[in-house]
Coordinates of C-alpha atoms in Angstrom, one line a residue:
X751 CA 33.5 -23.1 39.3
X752 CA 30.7 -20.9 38.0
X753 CA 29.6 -21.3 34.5
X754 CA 30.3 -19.5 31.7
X755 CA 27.2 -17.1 31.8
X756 CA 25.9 -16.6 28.5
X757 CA 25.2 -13.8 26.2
X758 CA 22.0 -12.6 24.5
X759 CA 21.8 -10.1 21.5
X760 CA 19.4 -7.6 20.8
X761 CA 17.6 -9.6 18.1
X762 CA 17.6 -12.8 20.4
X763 CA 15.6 -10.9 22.9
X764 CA 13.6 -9.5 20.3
X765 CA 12.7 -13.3 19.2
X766 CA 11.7 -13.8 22.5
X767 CA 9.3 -11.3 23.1
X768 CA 7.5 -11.9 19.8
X769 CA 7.2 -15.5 20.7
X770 CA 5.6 -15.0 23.8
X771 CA 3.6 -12.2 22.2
X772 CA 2.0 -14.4 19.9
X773 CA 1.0 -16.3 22.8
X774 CA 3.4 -19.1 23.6
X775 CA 4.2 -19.9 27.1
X776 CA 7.1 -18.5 28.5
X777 CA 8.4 -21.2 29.9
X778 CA 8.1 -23.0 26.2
X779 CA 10.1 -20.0 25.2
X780 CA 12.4 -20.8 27.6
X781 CA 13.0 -24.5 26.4
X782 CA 13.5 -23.5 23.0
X783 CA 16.3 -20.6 23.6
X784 CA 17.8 -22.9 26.2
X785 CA 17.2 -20.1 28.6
X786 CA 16.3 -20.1 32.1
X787 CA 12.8 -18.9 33.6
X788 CA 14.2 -15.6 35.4
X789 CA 15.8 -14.3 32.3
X790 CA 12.8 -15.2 29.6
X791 CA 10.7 -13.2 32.5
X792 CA 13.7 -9.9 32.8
X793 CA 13.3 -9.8 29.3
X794 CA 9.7 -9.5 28.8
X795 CA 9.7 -7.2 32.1
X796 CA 11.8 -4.9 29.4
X797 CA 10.7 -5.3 26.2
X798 CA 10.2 -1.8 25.7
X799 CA 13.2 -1.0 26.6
X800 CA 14.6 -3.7 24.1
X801 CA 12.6 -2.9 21.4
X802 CA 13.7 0.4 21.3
X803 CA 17.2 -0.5 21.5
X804 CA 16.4 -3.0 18.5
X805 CA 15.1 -0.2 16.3
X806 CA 17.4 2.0 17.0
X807 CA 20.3 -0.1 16.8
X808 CA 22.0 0.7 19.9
X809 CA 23.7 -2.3 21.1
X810 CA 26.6 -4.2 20.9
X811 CA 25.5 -7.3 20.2
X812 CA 23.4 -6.1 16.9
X813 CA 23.7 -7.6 13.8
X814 CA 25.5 -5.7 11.2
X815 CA 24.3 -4.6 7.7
X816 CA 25.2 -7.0 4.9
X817 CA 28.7 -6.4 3.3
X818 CA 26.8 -6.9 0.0
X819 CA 23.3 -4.8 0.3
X820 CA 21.9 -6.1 -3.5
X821 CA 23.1 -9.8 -3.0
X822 CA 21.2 -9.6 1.1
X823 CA 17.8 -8.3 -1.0
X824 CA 18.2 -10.7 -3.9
X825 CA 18.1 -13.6 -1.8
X826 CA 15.2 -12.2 0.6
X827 CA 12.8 -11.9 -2.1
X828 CA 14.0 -15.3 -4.0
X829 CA 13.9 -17.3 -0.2
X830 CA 10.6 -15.8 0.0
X831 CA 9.3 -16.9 -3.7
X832 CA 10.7 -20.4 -3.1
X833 CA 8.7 -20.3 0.7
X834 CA 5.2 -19.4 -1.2
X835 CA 5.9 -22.2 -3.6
X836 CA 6.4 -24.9 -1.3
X837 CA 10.0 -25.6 -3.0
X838 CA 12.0 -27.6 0.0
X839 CA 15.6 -25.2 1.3
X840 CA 18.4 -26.4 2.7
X841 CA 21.8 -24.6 3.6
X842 CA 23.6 -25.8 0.6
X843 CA 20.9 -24.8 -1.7
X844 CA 21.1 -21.4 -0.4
X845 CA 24.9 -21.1 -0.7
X846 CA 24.5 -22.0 -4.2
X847 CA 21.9 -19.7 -4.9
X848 CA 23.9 -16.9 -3.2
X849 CA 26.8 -17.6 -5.6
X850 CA 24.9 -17.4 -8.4
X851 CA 23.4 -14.5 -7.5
X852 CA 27.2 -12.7 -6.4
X853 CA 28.2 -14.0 -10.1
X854 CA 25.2 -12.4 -11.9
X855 CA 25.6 -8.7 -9.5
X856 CA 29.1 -8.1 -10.4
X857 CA 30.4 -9.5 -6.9
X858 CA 33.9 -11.1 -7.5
X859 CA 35.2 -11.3 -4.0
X860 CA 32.0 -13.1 -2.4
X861 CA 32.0 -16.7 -1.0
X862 CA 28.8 -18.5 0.6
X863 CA 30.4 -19.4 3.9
X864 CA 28.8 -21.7 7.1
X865 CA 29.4 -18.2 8.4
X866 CA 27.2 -15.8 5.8
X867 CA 24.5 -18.4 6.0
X868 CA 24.0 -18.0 9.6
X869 CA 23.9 -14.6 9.3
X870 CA 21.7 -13.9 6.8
X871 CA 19.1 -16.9 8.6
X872 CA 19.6 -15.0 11.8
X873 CA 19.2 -11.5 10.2
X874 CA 16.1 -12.4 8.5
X875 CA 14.7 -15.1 11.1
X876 CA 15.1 -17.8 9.1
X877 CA 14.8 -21.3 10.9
X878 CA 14.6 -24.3 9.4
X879 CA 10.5 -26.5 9.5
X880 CA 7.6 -25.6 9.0
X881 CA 6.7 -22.5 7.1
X882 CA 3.9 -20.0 7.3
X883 CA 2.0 -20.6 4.0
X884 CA 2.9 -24.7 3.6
X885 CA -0.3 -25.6 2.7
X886 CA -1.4 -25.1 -0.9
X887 CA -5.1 -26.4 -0.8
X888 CA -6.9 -25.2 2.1
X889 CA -10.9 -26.1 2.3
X890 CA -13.3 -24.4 5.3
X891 CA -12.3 -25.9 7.8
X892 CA -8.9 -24.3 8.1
X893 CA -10.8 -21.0 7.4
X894 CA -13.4 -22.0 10.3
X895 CA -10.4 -23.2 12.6
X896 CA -8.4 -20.1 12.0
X897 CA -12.0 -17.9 13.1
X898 CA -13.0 -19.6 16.0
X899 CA -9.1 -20.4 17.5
X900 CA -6.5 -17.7 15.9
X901 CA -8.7 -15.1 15.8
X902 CA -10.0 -14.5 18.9
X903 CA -7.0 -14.2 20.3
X904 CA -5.9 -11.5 17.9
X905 CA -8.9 -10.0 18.3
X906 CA -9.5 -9.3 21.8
X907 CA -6.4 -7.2 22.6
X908 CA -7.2 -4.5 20.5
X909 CA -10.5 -2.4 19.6
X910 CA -12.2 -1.8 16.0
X911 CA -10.5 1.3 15.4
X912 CA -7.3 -0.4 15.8
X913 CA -7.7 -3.5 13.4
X914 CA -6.8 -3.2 9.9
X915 CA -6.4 -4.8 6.9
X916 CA -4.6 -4.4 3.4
X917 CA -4.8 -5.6 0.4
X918 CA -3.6 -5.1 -3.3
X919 CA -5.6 -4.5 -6.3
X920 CA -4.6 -3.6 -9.8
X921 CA -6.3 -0.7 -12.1
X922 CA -6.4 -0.3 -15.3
X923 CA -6.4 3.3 -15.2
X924 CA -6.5 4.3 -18.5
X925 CA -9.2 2.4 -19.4
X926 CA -12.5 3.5 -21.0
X927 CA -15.5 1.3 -21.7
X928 CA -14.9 2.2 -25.4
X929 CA -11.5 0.0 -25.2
X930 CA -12.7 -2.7 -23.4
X931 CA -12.9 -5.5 -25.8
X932 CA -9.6 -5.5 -26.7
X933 CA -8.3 -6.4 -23.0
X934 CA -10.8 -9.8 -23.5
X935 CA -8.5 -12.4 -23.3
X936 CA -5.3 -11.0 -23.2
X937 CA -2.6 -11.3 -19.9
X938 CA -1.5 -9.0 -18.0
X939 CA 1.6 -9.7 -16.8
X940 CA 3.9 -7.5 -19.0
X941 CA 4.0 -6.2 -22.3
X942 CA 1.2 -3.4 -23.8
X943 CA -0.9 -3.7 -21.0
X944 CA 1.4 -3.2 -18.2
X945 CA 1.7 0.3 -19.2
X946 CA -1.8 1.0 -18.7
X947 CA -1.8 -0.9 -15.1
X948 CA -1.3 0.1 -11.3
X949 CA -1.3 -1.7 -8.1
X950 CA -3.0 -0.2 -5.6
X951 CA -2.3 -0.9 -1.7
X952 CA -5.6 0.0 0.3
X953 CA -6.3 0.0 4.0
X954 CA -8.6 0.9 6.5
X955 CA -9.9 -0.2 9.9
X956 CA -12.5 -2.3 11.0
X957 CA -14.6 0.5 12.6
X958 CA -14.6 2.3 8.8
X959 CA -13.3 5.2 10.8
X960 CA -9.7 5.6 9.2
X961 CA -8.2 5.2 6.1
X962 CA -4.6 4.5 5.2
X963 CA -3.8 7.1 2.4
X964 CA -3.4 5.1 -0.7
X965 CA 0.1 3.6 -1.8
X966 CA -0.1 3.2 -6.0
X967 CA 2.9 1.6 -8.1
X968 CA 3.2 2.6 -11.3
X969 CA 6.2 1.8 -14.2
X970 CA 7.0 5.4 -14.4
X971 CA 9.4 6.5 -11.8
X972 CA 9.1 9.7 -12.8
X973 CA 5.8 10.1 -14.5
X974 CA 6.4 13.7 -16.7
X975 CA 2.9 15.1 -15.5
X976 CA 4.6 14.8 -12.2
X977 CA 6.7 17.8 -12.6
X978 CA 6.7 20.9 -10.5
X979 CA 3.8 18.8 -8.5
X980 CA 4.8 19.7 -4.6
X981 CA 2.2 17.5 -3.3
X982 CA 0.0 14.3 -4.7
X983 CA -2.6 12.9 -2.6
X984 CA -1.3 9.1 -2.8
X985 CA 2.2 7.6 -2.1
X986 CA 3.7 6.9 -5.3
X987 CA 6.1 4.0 -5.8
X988 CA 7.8 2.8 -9.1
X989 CA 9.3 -0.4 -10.5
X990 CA 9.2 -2.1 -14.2
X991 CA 6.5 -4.8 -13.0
X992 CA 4.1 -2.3 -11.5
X993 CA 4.2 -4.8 -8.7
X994 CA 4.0 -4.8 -5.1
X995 CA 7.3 -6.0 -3.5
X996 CA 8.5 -7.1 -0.1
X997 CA 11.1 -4.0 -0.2
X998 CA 8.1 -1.5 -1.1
X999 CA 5.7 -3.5 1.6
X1000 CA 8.4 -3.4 4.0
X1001 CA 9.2 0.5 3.4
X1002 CA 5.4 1.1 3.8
X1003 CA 4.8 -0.5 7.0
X1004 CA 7.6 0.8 8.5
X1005 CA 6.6 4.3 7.9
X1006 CA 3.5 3.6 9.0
X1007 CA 5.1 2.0 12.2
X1008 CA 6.9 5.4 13.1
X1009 CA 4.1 7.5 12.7
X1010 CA 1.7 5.7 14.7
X1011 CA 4.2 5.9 17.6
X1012 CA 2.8 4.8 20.8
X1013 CA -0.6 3.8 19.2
X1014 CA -0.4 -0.1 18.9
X1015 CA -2.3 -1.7 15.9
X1016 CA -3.3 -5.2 14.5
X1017 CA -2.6 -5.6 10.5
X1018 CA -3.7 -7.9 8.3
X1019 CA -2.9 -9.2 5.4
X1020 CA -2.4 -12.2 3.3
X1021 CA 1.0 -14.2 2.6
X1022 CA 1.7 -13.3 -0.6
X1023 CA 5.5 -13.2 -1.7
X1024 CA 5.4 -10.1 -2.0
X1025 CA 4.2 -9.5 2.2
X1026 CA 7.6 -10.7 4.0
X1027 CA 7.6 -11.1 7.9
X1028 CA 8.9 -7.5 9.5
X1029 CA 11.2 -7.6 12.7
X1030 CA 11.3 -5.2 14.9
X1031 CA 7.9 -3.3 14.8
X1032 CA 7.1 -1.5 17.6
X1033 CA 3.7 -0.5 17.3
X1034 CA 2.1 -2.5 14.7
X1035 CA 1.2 -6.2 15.0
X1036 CA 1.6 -7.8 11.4
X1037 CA -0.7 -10.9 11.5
X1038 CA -1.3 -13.5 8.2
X1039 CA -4.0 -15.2 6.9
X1040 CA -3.8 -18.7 6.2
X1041 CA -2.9 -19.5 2.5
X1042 CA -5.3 -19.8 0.2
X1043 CA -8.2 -17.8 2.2
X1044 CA -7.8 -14.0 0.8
X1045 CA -11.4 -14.7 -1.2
X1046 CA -12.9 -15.7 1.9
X1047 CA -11.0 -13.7 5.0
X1048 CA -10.1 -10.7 3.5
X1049 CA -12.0 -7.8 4.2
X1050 CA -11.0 -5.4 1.5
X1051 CA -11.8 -8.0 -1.0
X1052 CA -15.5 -8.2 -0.1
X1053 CA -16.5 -4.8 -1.0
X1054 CA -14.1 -2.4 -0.4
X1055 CA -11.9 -2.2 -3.3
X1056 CA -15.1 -2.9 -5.6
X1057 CA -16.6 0.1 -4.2
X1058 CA -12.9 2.3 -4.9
X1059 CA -13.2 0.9 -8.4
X1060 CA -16.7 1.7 -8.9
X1061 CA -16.6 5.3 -7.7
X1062 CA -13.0 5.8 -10.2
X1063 CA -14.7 4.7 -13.1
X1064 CA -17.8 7.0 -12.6
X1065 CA -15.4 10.2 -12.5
X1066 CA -13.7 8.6 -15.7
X1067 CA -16.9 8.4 -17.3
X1068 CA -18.5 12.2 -15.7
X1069 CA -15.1 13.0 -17.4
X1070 CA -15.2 12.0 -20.5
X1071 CA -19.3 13.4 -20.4
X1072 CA -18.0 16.8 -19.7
X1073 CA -15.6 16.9 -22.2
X1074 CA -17.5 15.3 -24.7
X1075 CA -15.5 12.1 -25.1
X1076 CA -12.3 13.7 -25.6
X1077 CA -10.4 12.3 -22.5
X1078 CA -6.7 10.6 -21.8
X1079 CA -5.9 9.7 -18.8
X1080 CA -2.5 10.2 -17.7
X1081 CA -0.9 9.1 -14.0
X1082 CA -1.7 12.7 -12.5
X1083 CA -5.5 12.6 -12.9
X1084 CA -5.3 8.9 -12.3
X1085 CA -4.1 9.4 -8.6
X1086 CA -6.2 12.6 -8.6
X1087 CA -9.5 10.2 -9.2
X1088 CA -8.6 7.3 -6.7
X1089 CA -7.8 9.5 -4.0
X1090 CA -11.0 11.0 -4.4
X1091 CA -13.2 8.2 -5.1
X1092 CA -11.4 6.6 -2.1
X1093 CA -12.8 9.6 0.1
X1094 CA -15.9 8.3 -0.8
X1095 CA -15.7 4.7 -0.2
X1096 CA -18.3 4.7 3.4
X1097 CA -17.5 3.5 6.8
X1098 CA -20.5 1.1 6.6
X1099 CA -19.3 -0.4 3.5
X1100 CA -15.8 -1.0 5.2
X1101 CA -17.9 -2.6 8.2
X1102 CA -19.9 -4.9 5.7
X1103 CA -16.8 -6.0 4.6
X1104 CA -15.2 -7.1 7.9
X1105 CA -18.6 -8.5 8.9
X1106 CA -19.0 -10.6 5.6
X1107 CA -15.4 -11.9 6.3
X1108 CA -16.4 -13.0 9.9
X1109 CA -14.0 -11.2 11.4
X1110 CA -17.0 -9.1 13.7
X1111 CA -20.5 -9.4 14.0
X1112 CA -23.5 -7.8 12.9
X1113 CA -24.3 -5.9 16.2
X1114 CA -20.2 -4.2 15.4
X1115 CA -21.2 -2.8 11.8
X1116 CA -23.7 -0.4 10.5
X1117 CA -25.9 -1.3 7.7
X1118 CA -24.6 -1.8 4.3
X1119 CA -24.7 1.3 2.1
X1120 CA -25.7 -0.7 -1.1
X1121 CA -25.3 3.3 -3.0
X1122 CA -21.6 2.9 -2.8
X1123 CA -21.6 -0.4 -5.0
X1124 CA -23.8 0.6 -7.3
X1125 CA -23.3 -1.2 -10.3
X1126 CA -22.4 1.2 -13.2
X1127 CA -25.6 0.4 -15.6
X1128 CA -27.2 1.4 -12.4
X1129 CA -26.0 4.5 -11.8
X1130 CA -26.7 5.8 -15.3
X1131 CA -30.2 4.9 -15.6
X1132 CA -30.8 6.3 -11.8
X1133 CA -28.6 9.8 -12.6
X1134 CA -29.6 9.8 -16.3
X1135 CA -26.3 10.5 -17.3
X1136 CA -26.2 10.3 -21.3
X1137 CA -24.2 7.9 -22.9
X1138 CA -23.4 6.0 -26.0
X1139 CA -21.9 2.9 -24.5
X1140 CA -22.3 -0.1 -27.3
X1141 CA -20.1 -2.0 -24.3
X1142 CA -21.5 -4.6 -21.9
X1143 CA -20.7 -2.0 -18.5
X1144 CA -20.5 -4.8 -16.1
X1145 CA -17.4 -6.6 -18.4
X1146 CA -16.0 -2.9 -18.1
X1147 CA -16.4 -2.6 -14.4
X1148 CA -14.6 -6.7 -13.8
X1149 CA -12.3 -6.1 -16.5
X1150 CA -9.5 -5.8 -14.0
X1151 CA -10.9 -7.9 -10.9
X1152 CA -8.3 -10.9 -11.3
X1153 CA -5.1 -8.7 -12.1
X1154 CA -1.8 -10.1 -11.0
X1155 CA -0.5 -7.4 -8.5
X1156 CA 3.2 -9.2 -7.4
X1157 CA 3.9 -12.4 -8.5
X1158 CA 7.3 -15.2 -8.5
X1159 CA 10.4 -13.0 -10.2
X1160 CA 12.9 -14.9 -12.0
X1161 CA 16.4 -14.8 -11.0
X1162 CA 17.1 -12.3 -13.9
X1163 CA 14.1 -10.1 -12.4
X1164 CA 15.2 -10.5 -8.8
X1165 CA 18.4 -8.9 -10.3
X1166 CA 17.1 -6.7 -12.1
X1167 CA 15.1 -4.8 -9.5
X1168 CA 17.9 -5.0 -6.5
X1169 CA 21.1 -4.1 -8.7
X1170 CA 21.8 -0.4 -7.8
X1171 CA 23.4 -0.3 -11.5
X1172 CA 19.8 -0.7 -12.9
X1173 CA 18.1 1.4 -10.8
X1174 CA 16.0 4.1 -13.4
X1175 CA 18.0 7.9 -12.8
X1176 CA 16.1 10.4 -10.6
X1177 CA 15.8 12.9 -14.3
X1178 CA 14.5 9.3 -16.4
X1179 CA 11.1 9.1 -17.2
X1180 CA 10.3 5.1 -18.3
X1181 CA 6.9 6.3 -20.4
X1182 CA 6.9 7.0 -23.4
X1183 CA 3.5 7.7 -24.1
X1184 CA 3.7 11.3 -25.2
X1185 CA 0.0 11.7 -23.6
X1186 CA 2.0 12.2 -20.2
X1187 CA 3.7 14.9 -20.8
X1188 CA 4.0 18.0 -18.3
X1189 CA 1.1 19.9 -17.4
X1190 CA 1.5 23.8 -17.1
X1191 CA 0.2 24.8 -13.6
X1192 CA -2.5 27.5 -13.8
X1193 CA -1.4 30.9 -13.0
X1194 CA -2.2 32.4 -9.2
X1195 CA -4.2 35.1 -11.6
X1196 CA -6.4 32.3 -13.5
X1197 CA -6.6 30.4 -9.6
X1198 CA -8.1 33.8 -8.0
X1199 CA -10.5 34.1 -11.1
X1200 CA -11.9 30.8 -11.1
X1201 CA -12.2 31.0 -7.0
X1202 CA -14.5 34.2 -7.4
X1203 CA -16.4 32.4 -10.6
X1204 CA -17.5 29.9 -8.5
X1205 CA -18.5 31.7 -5.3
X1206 CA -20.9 33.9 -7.8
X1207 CA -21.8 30.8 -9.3
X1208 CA -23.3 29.4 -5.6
X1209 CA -24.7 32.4 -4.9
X1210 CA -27.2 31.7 -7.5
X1211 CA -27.3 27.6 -7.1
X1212 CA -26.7 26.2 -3.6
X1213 CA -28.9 26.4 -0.8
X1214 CA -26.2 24.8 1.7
X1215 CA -24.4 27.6 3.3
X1216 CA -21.8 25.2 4.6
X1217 CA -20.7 25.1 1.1
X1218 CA -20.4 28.5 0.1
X1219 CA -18.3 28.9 3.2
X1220 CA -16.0 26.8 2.3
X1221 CA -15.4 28.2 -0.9
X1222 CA -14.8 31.3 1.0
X1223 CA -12.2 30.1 2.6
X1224 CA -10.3 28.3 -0.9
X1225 CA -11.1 32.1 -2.0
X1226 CA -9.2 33.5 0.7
X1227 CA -5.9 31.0 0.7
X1228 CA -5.7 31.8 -3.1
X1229 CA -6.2 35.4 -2.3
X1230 CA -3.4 35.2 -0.1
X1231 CA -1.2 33.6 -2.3
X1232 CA -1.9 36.1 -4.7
X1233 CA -0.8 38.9 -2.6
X1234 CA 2.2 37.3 -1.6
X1235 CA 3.5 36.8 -4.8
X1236 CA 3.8 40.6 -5.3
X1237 CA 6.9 41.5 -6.4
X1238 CA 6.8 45.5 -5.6
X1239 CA 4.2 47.0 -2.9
X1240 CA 1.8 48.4 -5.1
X1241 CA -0.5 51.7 -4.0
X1242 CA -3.7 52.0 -4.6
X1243 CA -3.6 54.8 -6.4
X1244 CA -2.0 52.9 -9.3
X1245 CA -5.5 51.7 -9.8
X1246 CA -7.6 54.6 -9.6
X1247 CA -8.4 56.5 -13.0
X1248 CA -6.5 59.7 -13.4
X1249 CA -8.8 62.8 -14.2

């Protein structure tokens, strides 16, 4: 009698082809699904095929969403604190914590079966040994193992312009050099000063040619000099911490994933909490750094997010020059500055920074553009830019270097940021700083005046032609504007002088 033959599921399959694409044998693979040699090699003969089906949730066999959505995310991020802290899991740990967490979100009619457990270990690939992130202390030679062994391996299936890496940073936006001294010495994990923090997500390829748009958190979710914006020039996220989270990292990378569509892409990043493993991608590979290694490995921590900082502050400070001193910053202008002084980070200073962390070698990068880190006391005295700073610049410009960005949530936090009964209303603005408040949009007929302004005013001061065209052309999309927001066709004889 033939046996029983037996069925995969989607996410199985998926399993499989992950494993082999992180370079396992397939016939280890085999051994450790219990399945046979013919089947492990059908399925990676289909992976497409299967990972579409995976994403799109077409099969039979696929897992269904949670019963309880808040309890499924509570857990996730509270298995993933307990996994960066080394804290030993079992199943009956879990259960308990599941409870607890049921208890605290309201849940009355939940119980922490054998059942729930392997679901949510199979929805989540959870398996029990060793975890990614274990080791706590880590000296070079894990960072010199991980170069010459993991790396290359990584490495060689994609090119420079598709290798990237991200990393989070946090800002102290509102900060002037006049204010410094009063941060010495004082956290920032909560209270005054996390209302005048941000975390920033940056990323950009190896080759310096591409940058990811910039993904900032604020506290606000709906900052007031937000409204009747149609467009900013960052992603904006919100939550009470100002933190990066797994459900915000997750969100991001997906998004990312689906527009890159068939475009294939390594990403790296560190193992942070807050940076869970992502099923299913389809055309990004999510790759870790050991723990303990960002200082060392991570690219945008050589030079890149100094360089974004350094080129913020100096348009805080041309600000506050220009209007003699009298400058607030509020969310709008904040995201207005780092999406420009991001524009200006360089390609070479991207390529120091991959070449400092070892991940490619001098005869890869360009040169490093030493302008784009120029130190703040620097730039003055080369621009002569005036100034009345009684502030050490250089404790200005670090002030922020070491800011927490995500961190380990208690269980009142995990609940407090997954229960859809906390969650801030669409119409609620969080801030209360009355400095935020809504900023009146120019009129078209103040737009169209300023864009003829300053084509007279290059007429008579800039010798690059590619510039005045340019300004033609803002001239001409306002111009439009202008004439479409007619209300009544107008004749031009309503303009000519009557005799």
């Amino acid at each position: 009698m033939a046996s029983k033959r037996k069925a995969i599921s989607v996410d199985e399959k998926v399993c499989v082809i992950r494993a082999i694409e992180k370079g396992e044998k397939k016939s280890d693979v085999g051994r450790r699904f219990e399945l046979s040699q013919s089947t492990v090699a059908t399925i990676w003969k289909n992976q497409k095929t299967i990972l579409q089906a995976a994403l799109e949730g077409n099969s039979s066999k696929k897992l269904r969403k949670p019963k309880f959505e808040d309890l499924d995310q509570a857990m996730l991020s509270w298995f993933n604190n307990q996994r960066q802290n080394n804290v030993p899991i079992s199943g009956p740990i879990v259960k308990a914590k599941a409870e607890k967490f049921a208890n605290q979100l309201g849940i009355i009619d939940f119980k922490a079966s054998e059942g729930w457990l392997g679901k949510f270990k199979h929805r989540h690939q959870i398996t029990y040994g060793k975890m990614n992130g274990e080791a706590r202390d880590v000296d070079m030679n894990v960072t010199n193992n991980w170069i010459s062994t993991v790396w290359p391996k990584l490495k060689m299936k994609y090119s420079p312009e598709d290798i990237f890496n991200a990393d989070e940073t946090g800002l102290f936006f509102k900060l002037t050099p006049d204010k410094t001294l009063k941060f010495k010495g004082e956290k920032c994990v909560g209270g005054k000063l996390s209302k005048e923090r941000i975390t920033v997500l940056v990323a950009a390829n190896m080759s310096g040619t591409e940058k990811r748009k910039l993904l900032v958190i604020g506290k606000s979710k709906n900052p007031r000099c937000f409204k009747n914006i149609k467009q900013l020039p960052v992603t904006y996220k919100a939550n009470k911490s100002a933190w990066m989270t797994s459900q915000i990292f997750e969100e991001e990378v997906r998004k990312w994933d689906a527009e890159l569509k068939s475009r294939k892409i390594l990403l790296l990043v560190d193992n942070c909490p807050a940076h869970p493993i992502i099923s299913n991608l389809r055309n990004i590979e999510l790759a870790f750094f050991p723990a303990n290694t960002t200082s060392i490995l991570q690219p945008m921590d050589q030079s890149v997010i100094k360089s974004l900082k350094g080129h913020y502050r100096r348009k805080m400070l041309m600000d506050m020059i220009e209007t003699d001193g009298k400058v607030s910053i509020n969310m709008l202008q904040a995201v207005n500055f780092l999406s420009k002084a991001w524009q200006e980070v360089t390609a070479a200073t991207i390529q120091h920074s991959f070449r400092h962390a070892g991940l490619c070698s001098s005869q890869e990068t360009n040169q490093f553009d030493s302008e784009d880190n120029l130190p703040l006391s620097e730039w003055i005295r080369q621009f002569n830019v005036p100034n009345n700073f009684n502030e050490d610049l250089q404790s200005y410009e670090n002030i922020d270097e070491d800011v927490a960005t995500t961190g380990t949530l208690t269980d009142e936090q995990i609940v407090d940021l997954v229960s859809k009964s906390q969650e801030t209303p669409d119409n609620q603005d969080e801030e209360d700083d009355q400095v935020d408040k809504a900023e009146s949009p120019p009129t078209i007929q103040q737009a169209l005046d300023a864009a003829k302004l300053v084509e007279i005013f290059l007429l008579f001061n800039q010798d690059d032609s590619t510039t005045y065209l340019d300004m033609n052309r803002i001239h001409k999309i306002i111009q439009n504007k202008y004439w479409h927001s007619k209300k009544r066709q107008t004749k031009l004889s309503d303009y000519m002088c009557k005799q």
